[in-house]
Amino acid sequence: MFMVLMVHLHLPCVLLNFILFLILVVLCTLSDCYDPLDPNGNISVTFDIYQRTQDGYLARVTLENYYQYRHVDKPGWQLGWQWANDEVIWSINGAVATDQGNCSSYTSQLPHSCKKDPLIVDLPADVSPESRSEHCCNGGILSARAINPLSSFTLFELEVRNLGQYPLGQAPNNLTLLAPGPGYTCSPLLQTDPTVISSFNGQRQVPALRTWKSACTYSNFMANKSPICCVSLSTFYNPMITPCPDCSCGCSEADKASKSCIRLGNTLSEENIIACTKHMCPIRVHWHVKNNYVTHWRVKLTISNYNYRSNYSNWNVLLQHPAFSQNATSYSFNTAKLPLAFQDGVSLFWGIDYYNTELVHSDKDQQGFVSTEILLEKDPKSFTLSNGWAFPRRVYFNGENCEMPLPDTFPMLPNHTNTLRPPNIILLIISLFCFWTKASFHFQ
């Protein structure tokens, strides 16, 4: 009897522990999906049924990137789902299903895809006009919202048939998004207020017959990616350079003589061959405090690519620092402030078209990099060179958080440094020289 009681008591405890574990995992995942620098960021998927047909319906699927600084790069997005019943994609424009599936039950005309779980990809920009749809076909690339809102969305149109007992159609299930790799989790497609679709060059507004929406959010935890970038620091007032933390993105191989390394934890491919460094990051962001003026101060920002064979197209860097709450001028990068409710300002930097949008790879003789100088306006109430204030709080490259050095390794002001600002020291020296000259002349 006692043993039976123990079994009955033990089983709920095990179940309770399992439930608590699941809750913990979910909470960790949700917190990782939330980005305080981009709280409303997501890629939304909208499924609009805009016309009924005799055997089904015509639908328009729209992908919109609401991430301010995370873009979808090559080889592009892949959108998948599972049909609720036995639907088939009869035809499609502006995208293509990667697998036709088993269409043996059709004899005369074959559907575009009979897969229960089709996978849809974008078409290249040079696709023929008959395969295009409006706002489609950019090779799967979606720009970040703050950089280029006009190319941050895409859409494709499809005809769906074989609805069975549900002539009004049912929302697809298990939406998945690769953009281009894993890391995105999509909510269920839920019915919302119908999308209003423009026709006749915007002169007529027609609501969709039915609209389903989903939001896909990115999580580093779900992507299971190792870091790709790190930060190093230097200043004009201290010869010491704070390097990236050792093993920021993995540890180098034992062979110290080798100039090229393969990042640990990745498969052997061209994009994983990088220069051997102590940090082993493909990207290093270097922040150098260059000058200190009366009303402004100057920083040089350098982004280095340690990959030997991979370039970064349409790269961007996000920096969080209180000085970006003031006016800032970037001389070789585009820049924009993100409107966030933070005490520290947040600025986004990216390349200038036809000049430096391509961050080229390194080779054994030359390092690939882009750089700019940034002139920052001083806030007399907060500006200081003490205690590491002049260094960024957070750095992101292409939406990925970069590994920062520990604060106790930051370049510090020399102990004998005067509290006066450099221009004031110069004025004081000039004044003392003039006084000494005048006094000498007087005694003569």
Coordinates of C-alpha atoms in Angstrom, one line a residue:
M1 CA 0.0 0.0 0.0
F2 CA 2.8 2.4 0.9
M3 CA 4.7 1.6 -2.4
V4 CA 1.5 2.2 -4.4
L5 CA 1.0 5.6 -2.6
M6 CA 4.7 6.5 -3.4
V7 CA 4.2 5.7 -7.1
H8 CA 1.0 7.8 -7.2
L9 CA 2.8 10.7 -5.4
H10 CA 6.0 10.4 -7.6
L11 CA 4.2 10.5 -10.9
P12 CA 2.6 13.9 -10.5
C13 CA 6.0 15.3 -9.3
V14 CA 7.7 14.0 -12.5
L15 CA 4.9 15.5 -14.5
L16 CA 5.1 18.8 -12.7
N17 CA 8.8 19.0 -13.2
F18 CA 8.4 18.3 -16.9
I19 CA 5.8 21.0 -17.2
L20 CA 8.0 23.5 -15.3
F21 CA 10.9 22.6 -17.7
L22 CA 8.7 23.2 -20.7
I23 CA 7.6 26.6 -19.2
L24 CA 11.2 27.5 -18.6
V25 CA 12.2 26.7 -22.2
V26 CA 9.2 28.6 -23.6
L27 CA 10.0 31.7 -21.5
C28 CA 13.7 31.5 -22.5
T29 CA 12.7 31.3 -26.1
L30 CA 10.2 34.1 -25.9
S31 CA 12.6 36.4 -24.2
D32 CA 15.2 35.6 -26.8
C33 CA 12.8 36.4 -29.6
Y34 CA 12.1 39.9 -28.0
D35 CA 14.7 42.5 -29.1
P36 CA 14.6 45.6 -26.9
L37 CA 16.2 47.6 -29.7
D38 CA 13.6 46.5 -32.2
P39 CA 10.5 45.6 -30.1
N40 CA 8.1 45.4 -33.0
G41 CA 10.3 43.5 -35.4
N42 CA 8.9 40.5 -37.2
I43 CA 8.3 39.2 -40.7
S44 CA 4.5 39.1 -41.2
V45 CA 2.8 36.7 -43.6
T46 CA -0.6 37.7 -45.0
F47 CA -2.8 35.2 -46.9
D48 CA -5.6 37.1 -48.8
I49 CA -8.3 35.3 -50.7
Y50 CA -9.5 37.9 -53.2
Q51 CA -11.6 35.9 -55.7
R52 CA -13.6 32.7 -55.7
T53 CA -13.4 30.3 -58.7
Q54 CA -15.5 27.4 -59.7
D55 CA -13.1 24.9 -58.1
G56 CA -11.4 27.0 -55.5
Y57 CA -10.0 30.5 -55.0
L58 CA -7.3 33.0 -56.0
A59 CA -5.0 34.1 -53.2
R60 CA -2.3 36.6 -52.7
V61 CA 0.5 35.9 -50.1
T62 CA 2.5 38.9 -48.8
L63 CA 5.7 38.8 -46.8
E64 CA 6.6 42.0 -45.0
N65 CA 9.8 42.5 -43.1
Y66 CA 9.2 44.8 -40.1
Y67 CA 12.6 44.3 -38.7
Q68 CA 14.4 47.7 -38.6
Y69 CA 17.9 46.3 -39.1
R70 CA 17.6 42.5 -39.8
H71 CA 17.3 41.8 -43.5
V72 CA 16.9 38.5 -45.5
D73 CA 20.0 37.9 -47.6
K74 CA 20.9 35.4 -50.3
P75 CA 19.9 32.7 -51.0
G76 CA 16.6 34.2 -49.9
W77 CA 13.5 33.3 -47.9
Q78 CA 11.6 29.9 -48.1
L79 CA 8.0 29.8 -47.0
G80 CA 6.3 26.5 -46.2
W81 CA 3.0 25.3 -44.7
Q82 CA 0.7 22.3 -44.5
W83 CA -2.6 22.3 -46.2
A84 CA -5.6 21.7 -43.9
N85 CA -7.2 19.2 -46.3
D86 CA -6.3 18.0 -49.8
E87 CA -5.7 21.4 -51.5
V88 CA -3.4 21.7 -54.4
I89 CA -1.6 24.7 -55.9
W90 CA -3.0 24.8 -59.4
S91 CA -0.9 27.7 -60.6
I92 CA 1.4 30.4 -59.1
N93 CA 2.9 33.7 -60.2
G94 CA 5.8 35.6 -58.5
A95 CA 7.2 32.5 -56.8
V96 CA 7.6 28.8 -57.3
A97 CA 7.0 25.6 -55.3
T98 CA 10.2 23.6 -55.1
D99 CA 8.5 20.2 -55.4
Q100 CA 5.5 19.2 -57.6
G101 CA 4.7 16.2 -55.5
N102 CA 2.5 13.2 -56.5
C103 CA 0.0 14.5 -59.1
S104 CA -0.8 11.0 -60.6
S105 CA -4.5 11.4 -59.9
Y106 CA -4.6 14.2 -62.5
T107 CA -4.6 13.1 -66.2
S108 CA -5.1 16.0 -68.5
Q109 CA -3.6 19.1 -66.9
L110 CA -1.3 18.8 -63.9
P111 CA -1.3 21.2 -60.9
H112 CA 1.8 23.3 -60.1
S113 CA 2.2 21.4 -56.8
C114 CA 0.3 18.5 -55.2
K115 CA 2.4 18.5 -52.1
K116 CA 0.6 18.4 -48.7
D117 CA 3.4 20.6 -47.4
P118 CA 4.7 22.8 -50.2
L119 CA 7.8 24.9 -49.9
I120 CA 7.7 28.2 -51.8
V121 CA 10.7 30.3 -52.9
D122 CA 11.1 33.6 -54.7
L123 CA 12.1 34.0 -58.3
P124 CA 15.1 35.9 -59.6
A125 CA 14.7 39.5 -60.8
D126 CA 15.2 38.6 -64.5
V127 CA 12.3 36.1 -64.6
S128 CA 10.0 36.3 -67.6
P129 CA 7.0 38.7 -67.4
E130 CA 4.4 35.9 -67.6
S131 CA 5.8 34.4 -64.4
R132 CA 5.8 37.6 -62.4
S133 CA 3.4 39.2 -60.0
E134 CA 3.3 42.7 -58.6
H135 CA 6.2 43.5 -56.2
C136 CA 7.8 40.1 -56.7
C137 CA 11.0 38.5 -57.7
N138 CA 14.1 39.8 -56.0
G139 CA 15.8 36.4 -55.5
G140 CA 14.3 36.1 -52.0
I141 CA 16.0 39.2 -50.6
L142 CA 14.0 41.4 -48.2
S143 CA 15.6 44.7 -47.1
A144 CA 15.5 45.9 -43.5
R145 CA 12.6 48.3 -42.9
A146 CA 14.7 51.3 -41.8
I147 CA 17.1 51.0 -44.7
N148 CA 14.8 50.4 -47.7
P149 CA 11.1 50.1 -46.9
L150 CA 10.2 49.7 -50.6
S151 CA 12.1 46.5 -51.0
S152 CA 11.3 45.1 -47.5
F153 CA 8.2 43.2 -48.8
T154 CA 7.2 40.9 -51.6
L155 CA 4.1 39.0 -52.7
F156 CA 3.1 36.1 -54.9
E157 CA -0.3 34.9 -56.2
L158 CA -1.6 31.4 -56.5
E159 CA -4.7 29.5 -57.5
V160 CA -5.8 26.9 -55.0
R161 CA -8.2 24.0 -56.0
N162 CA -9.6 20.8 -54.5
L163 CA -11.1 22.4 -51.4
G164 CA -13.3 19.4 -50.7
Q165 CA -16.0 20.0 -48.1
Y166 CA -14.8 23.5 -47.3
P167 CA -15.7 25.7 -50.3
L168 CA -14.7 28.9 -48.4
G169 CA -11.2 27.6 -47.8
Q170 CA -9.3 26.8 -44.6
A171 CA -6.2 28.5 -43.3
P172 CA -3.0 26.5 -43.9
N173 CA -1.3 25.0 -40.8
N174 CA 2.3 24.8 -39.5
L175 CA 3.7 27.9 -41.2
T176 CA 7.5 27.8 -41.5
L177 CA 10.0 30.4 -42.6
L178 CA 13.6 30.0 -43.5
A179 CA 15.2 33.5 -44.1
P180 CA 17.5 32.1 -45.3
G181 CA 18.4 29.7 -42.5
P182 CA 16.5 28.6 -39.4
G183 CA 15.7 30.7 -36.3
Y184 CA 12.2 31.9 -37.2
T185 CA 9.1 30.8 -35.4
C186 CA 5.7 31.6 -36.9
S187 CA 2.4 32.0 -35.1
P188 CA -0.7 30.2 -36.5
L189 CA -2.4 31.9 -39.4
L190 CA -5.4 33.6 -37.8
Q191 CA -8.3 35.3 -39.5
T192 CA -8.2 39.1 -39.2
D193 CA -10.0 42.1 -40.8
P194 CA -9.9 41.8 -44.6
T195 CA -7.0 43.5 -46.4
V196 CA -8.1 46.3 -48.7
I197 CA -6.6 45.7 -52.1
S198 CA -6.2 48.5 -54.6
S199 CA -7.2 48.1 -58.3
F200 CA -7.5 50.4 -61.3
N201 CA -4.2 52.2 -60.4
G202 CA -5.5 52.9 -56.9
Q203 CA -8.8 54.4 -57.9
R204 CA -10.8 51.5 -56.6
Q205 CA -10.5 49.8 -53.1
V206 CA -11.7 46.2 -52.8
P207 CA -11.6 44.3 -49.5
A208 CA -10.3 40.7 -49.6
L209 CA -12.9 38.0 -49.2
R210 CA -10.9 36.5 -46.3
T211 CA -7.6 37.3 -44.7
W212 CA -5.3 35.2 -42.5
K213 CA -2.2 36.6 -40.8
S214 CA 0.9 35.3 -39.1
A215 CA 4.0 36.9 -37.5
C216 CA 7.4 35.2 -37.7
T217 CA 10.0 36.2 -35.1
Y218 CA 13.7 35.5 -35.0
S219 CA 15.5 33.8 -32.1
N220 CA 19.2 33.1 -31.8
F221 CA 18.3 30.3 -29.5
M222 CA 16.2 28.6 -32.2
A223 CA 18.8 29.3 -34.9
N224 CA 21.4 27.7 -32.7
K225 CA 24.1 29.9 -34.3
S226 CA 27.5 30.7 -32.9
P227 CA 28.3 34.4 -32.8
I228 CA 29.6 36.0 -36.1
C229 CA 31.1 39.2 -34.9
C230 CA 33.0 40.9 -32.1
V231 CA 34.1 44.4 -31.0
S232 CA 37.5 45.9 -30.4
L233 CA 38.3 49.3 -29.0
S234 CA 41.0 52.0 -29.1
T235 CA 41.5 55.7 -28.3
F236 CA 43.8 58.6 -29.0
Y237 CA 44.7 59.0 -25.4
N238 CA 45.9 55.5 -24.7
P239 CA 48.2 53.4 -26.9
M240 CA 46.6 50.2 -25.6
I241 CA 44.1 48.5 -28.0
T242 CA 41.4 46.4 -26.5
P243 CA 41.0 43.4 -28.8
C244 CA 38.0 41.2 -29.3
P245 CA 37.6 38.7 -26.5
D246 CA 39.5 35.4 -27.1
C247 CA 37.3 32.7 -28.6
S248 CA 34.4 35.1 -29.2
C249 CA 33.1 33.0 -32.1
G250 CA 35.0 29.8 -31.4
C251 CA 38.6 28.9 -30.7
S252 CA 41.4 28.6 -33.4
E253 CA 43.1 25.4 -34.3
A254 CA 46.2 24.2 -32.6
D255 CA 48.4 24.9 -35.6
K256 CA 49.6 28.4 -35.0
A257 CA 51.4 28.6 -38.4
S258 CA 48.2 28.3 -40.4
K259 CA 46.8 31.5 -41.8
S260 CA 43.3 30.0 -42.7
C261 CA 41.0 28.3 -40.3
I262 CA 37.6 26.5 -40.4
R263 CA 35.1 27.7 -37.8
L264 CA 34.4 25.0 -35.3
G265 CA 30.9 23.7 -35.2
N266 CA 30.3 24.4 -38.9
T267 CA 30.4 22.1 -41.9
L268 CA 33.4 22.3 -44.3
S269 CA 32.3 24.9 -46.9
E270 CA 33.7 27.9 -48.5
E271 CA 31.9 30.4 -46.4
N272 CA 33.4 28.9 -43.2
I273 CA 37.0 29.4 -44.1
I274 CA 38.3 32.5 -42.3
A275 CA 41.6 34.0 -41.2
C276 CA 43.0 32.4 -38.1
T277 CA 42.6 34.8 -35.1
K278 CA 42.3 34.6 -31.4
H279 CA 38.6 35.6 -31.6
M280 CA 37.8 33.5 -34.7
C281 CA 34.9 35.8 -35.8
P282 CA 34.1 36.4 -39.5
I283 CA 33.4 40.1 -38.7
R284 CA 35.2 42.5 -36.4
V285 CA 33.8 46.0 -35.6
H286 CA 36.4 48.4 -34.4
W287 CA 35.5 51.6 -32.5
H288 CA 38.3 54.2 -32.3
V289 CA 37.9 57.4 -30.3
K290 CA 39.9 59.7 -32.6
N291 CA 39.6 63.3 -31.5
N292 CA 38.2 65.5 -28.8
Y293 CA 37.1 69.0 -29.7
V294 CA 35.4 71.8 -27.8
T295 CA 31.8 71.1 -28.9
H296 CA 32.3 67.8 -30.8
W297 CA 34.2 64.5 -30.7
R298 CA 35.2 62.2 -33.5
V299 CA 35.1 58.4 -33.9
K300 CA 36.4 56.1 -36.6
L301 CA 34.3 53.0 -37.2
T302 CA 35.8 50.1 -39.1
I303 CA 34.1 46.8 -40.1
S304 CA 36.6 44.1 -41.2
N305 CA 35.6 40.9 -43.0
Y306 CA 37.9 37.9 -42.0
N307 CA 36.2 35.5 -44.4
Y308 CA 38.5 34.3 -47.2
R309 CA 35.8 33.7 -49.8
S310 CA 32.5 35.3 -48.6
N311 CA 31.4 38.8 -49.2
Y312 CA 28.6 40.6 -47.3
S313 CA 26.1 42.4 -49.5
N314 CA 23.9 45.2 -48.1
W315 CA 25.5 44.9 -44.7
N316 CA 24.5 47.1 -41.7
V317 CA 25.8 47.9 -38.3
L318 CA 23.6 49.0 -35.3
L319 CA 25.3 51.0 -32.5
Q320 CA 23.8 51.9 -29.1
H321 CA 25.5 54.9 -27.4
P322 CA 24.2 57.9 -25.5
A323 CA 26.0 60.3 -27.9
F324 CA 23.6 59.2 -30.7
S325 CA 20.9 61.1 -28.9
Q326 CA 22.7 64.2 -30.2
N327 CA 23.5 65.2 -33.8
A328 CA 25.9 62.9 -35.5
T329 CA 27.4 63.1 -39.0
S330 CA 28.7 60.0 -40.8
Y331 CA 31.1 60.7 -43.7
S332 CA 31.2 57.4 -45.6
F333 CA 28.1 55.4 -44.5
N334 CA 24.4 56.1 -44.6
T335 CA 22.9 56.5 -41.2
A336 CA 19.5 56.7 -39.5
K337 CA 18.4 57.0 -35.9
L338 CA 15.9 54.4 -34.6
P339 CA 13.0 56.0 -32.7
L340 CA 13.3 54.1 -29.4
A341 CA 12.3 55.0 -25.9
F342 CA 15.9 54.5 -24.6
Q343 CA 18.1 56.9 -22.6
D344 CA 20.9 55.7 -24.9
G345 CA 20.6 56.6 -28.6
V346 CA 20.5 53.9 -31.3
S347 CA 21.9 54.6 -34.8
L348 CA 21.9 52.3 -37.8
F349 CA 24.8 52.5 -40.4
W350 CA 24.9 50.9 -43.9
G351 CA 26.8 51.3 -47.1
I352 CA 26.4 53.9 -49.8
D353 CA 25.1 52.6 -53.2
Y354 CA 27.9 52.0 -55.8
Y355 CA 30.5 52.8 -53.2
N356 CA 30.7 50.5 -50.2
T357 CA 27.5 48.3 -49.9
E358 CA 29.7 45.3 -50.6
L359 CA 31.9 44.2 -47.7
V360 CA 34.5 42.2 -49.6
H361 CA 36.3 39.2 -48.3
S362 CA 39.9 39.1 -47.2
D363 CA 42.8 37.2 -48.6
K364 CA 46.2 36.3 -47.3
D365 CA 47.7 39.6 -48.4
Q366 CA 44.9 42.1 -47.8
Q367 CA 42.0 42.5 -45.4
G368 CA 38.5 43.4 -46.6
F369 CA 37.0 46.3 -44.7
V370 CA 34.8 49.4 -44.9
S371 CA 35.2 52.4 -42.6
T372 CA 33.8 55.8 -41.8
E373 CA 34.5 58.7 -39.5
I374 CA 31.6 59.9 -37.3
L375 CA 31.4 63.5 -35.9
L376 CA 29.4 63.5 -32.7
E377 CA 28.0 66.6 -30.9
K378 CA 28.8 66.8 -27.3
D379 CA 26.2 67.0 -24.5
P380 CA 28.0 69.0 -21.8
K381 CA 25.9 67.3 -19.1
S382 CA 27.0 63.7 -20.0
F383 CA 30.1 63.7 -22.1
T384 CA 33.2 62.3 -20.5
L385 CA 36.2 60.2 -21.5
S386 CA 36.3 58.5 -18.1
N387 CA 35.0 55.1 -17.1
G388 CA 34.5 53.8 -20.6
W389 CA 31.7 56.2 -21.4
A390 CA 33.0 56.9 -24.9
F391 CA 32.5 53.2 -26.0
P392 CA 29.3 51.7 -27.4
R393 CA 26.9 49.8 -25.2
R394 CA 25.8 47.3 -27.8
V395 CA 26.9 46.5 -31.4
Y396 CA 24.9 44.5 -33.9
F397 CA 26.1 43.3 -37.4
N398 CA 23.3 42.3 -39.8
G399 CA 21.0 41.9 -36.8
E400 CA 23.4 39.6 -34.9
N401 CA 24.6 40.7 -31.5
C402 CA 28.4 41.2 -31.4
E403 CA 30.6 40.0 -28.5
M404 CA 31.8 43.0 -26.5
P405 CA 35.0 43.2 -24.4
L406 CA 34.6 43.3 -20.6
P407 CA 34.5 46.9 -19.2
D408 CA 37.6 46.3 -17.1
T409 CA 39.6 45.8 -20.3
F410 CA 38.5 49.1 -21.9
P411 CA 41.3 51.6 -22.7
M412 CA 41.4 54.0 -19.7
L413 CA 42.5 57.6 -19.3
P414 CA 46.1 57.8 -18.0
N415 CA 46.3 58.4 -14.2
H416 CA 48.1 61.7 -14.7
T417 CA 45.5 63.1 -17.2
N418 CA 44.3 66.5 -16.3
T419 CA 40.6 67.0 -16.0
L420 CA 40.7 69.9 -18.4
R421 CA 39.7 69.3 -22.0
P422 CA 42.6 69.4 -24.5
P423 CA 41.6 72.7 -26.1
N424 CA 41.5 74.3 -22.6
I425 CA 44.9 72.9 -21.8
I426 CA 46.3 74.5 -25.0
L427 CA 44.7 77.8 -24.2
L428 CA 46.2 77.6 -20.7
I429 CA 49.7 76.9 -22.1
I430 CA 49.4 79.8 -24.5
S431 CA 48.2 82.2 -21.8
L432 CA 51.1 81.2 -19.5
F433 CA 53.6 81.6 -22.3
C434 CA 52.2 85.1 -23.1
F435 CA 52.4 86.0 -19.4
W436 CA 55.9 84.8 -19.1
T437 CA 57.0 86.6 -22.3
K438 CA 55.4 89.8 -21.0
A439 CA 57.0 89.5 -17.6
S440 CA 60.4 88.9 -19.1
F441 CA 60.1 91.9 -21.3
H442 CA 59.0 94.0 -18.4
F443 CA 62.0 93.1 -16.3
Q444 CA 64.3 93.8 -19.1

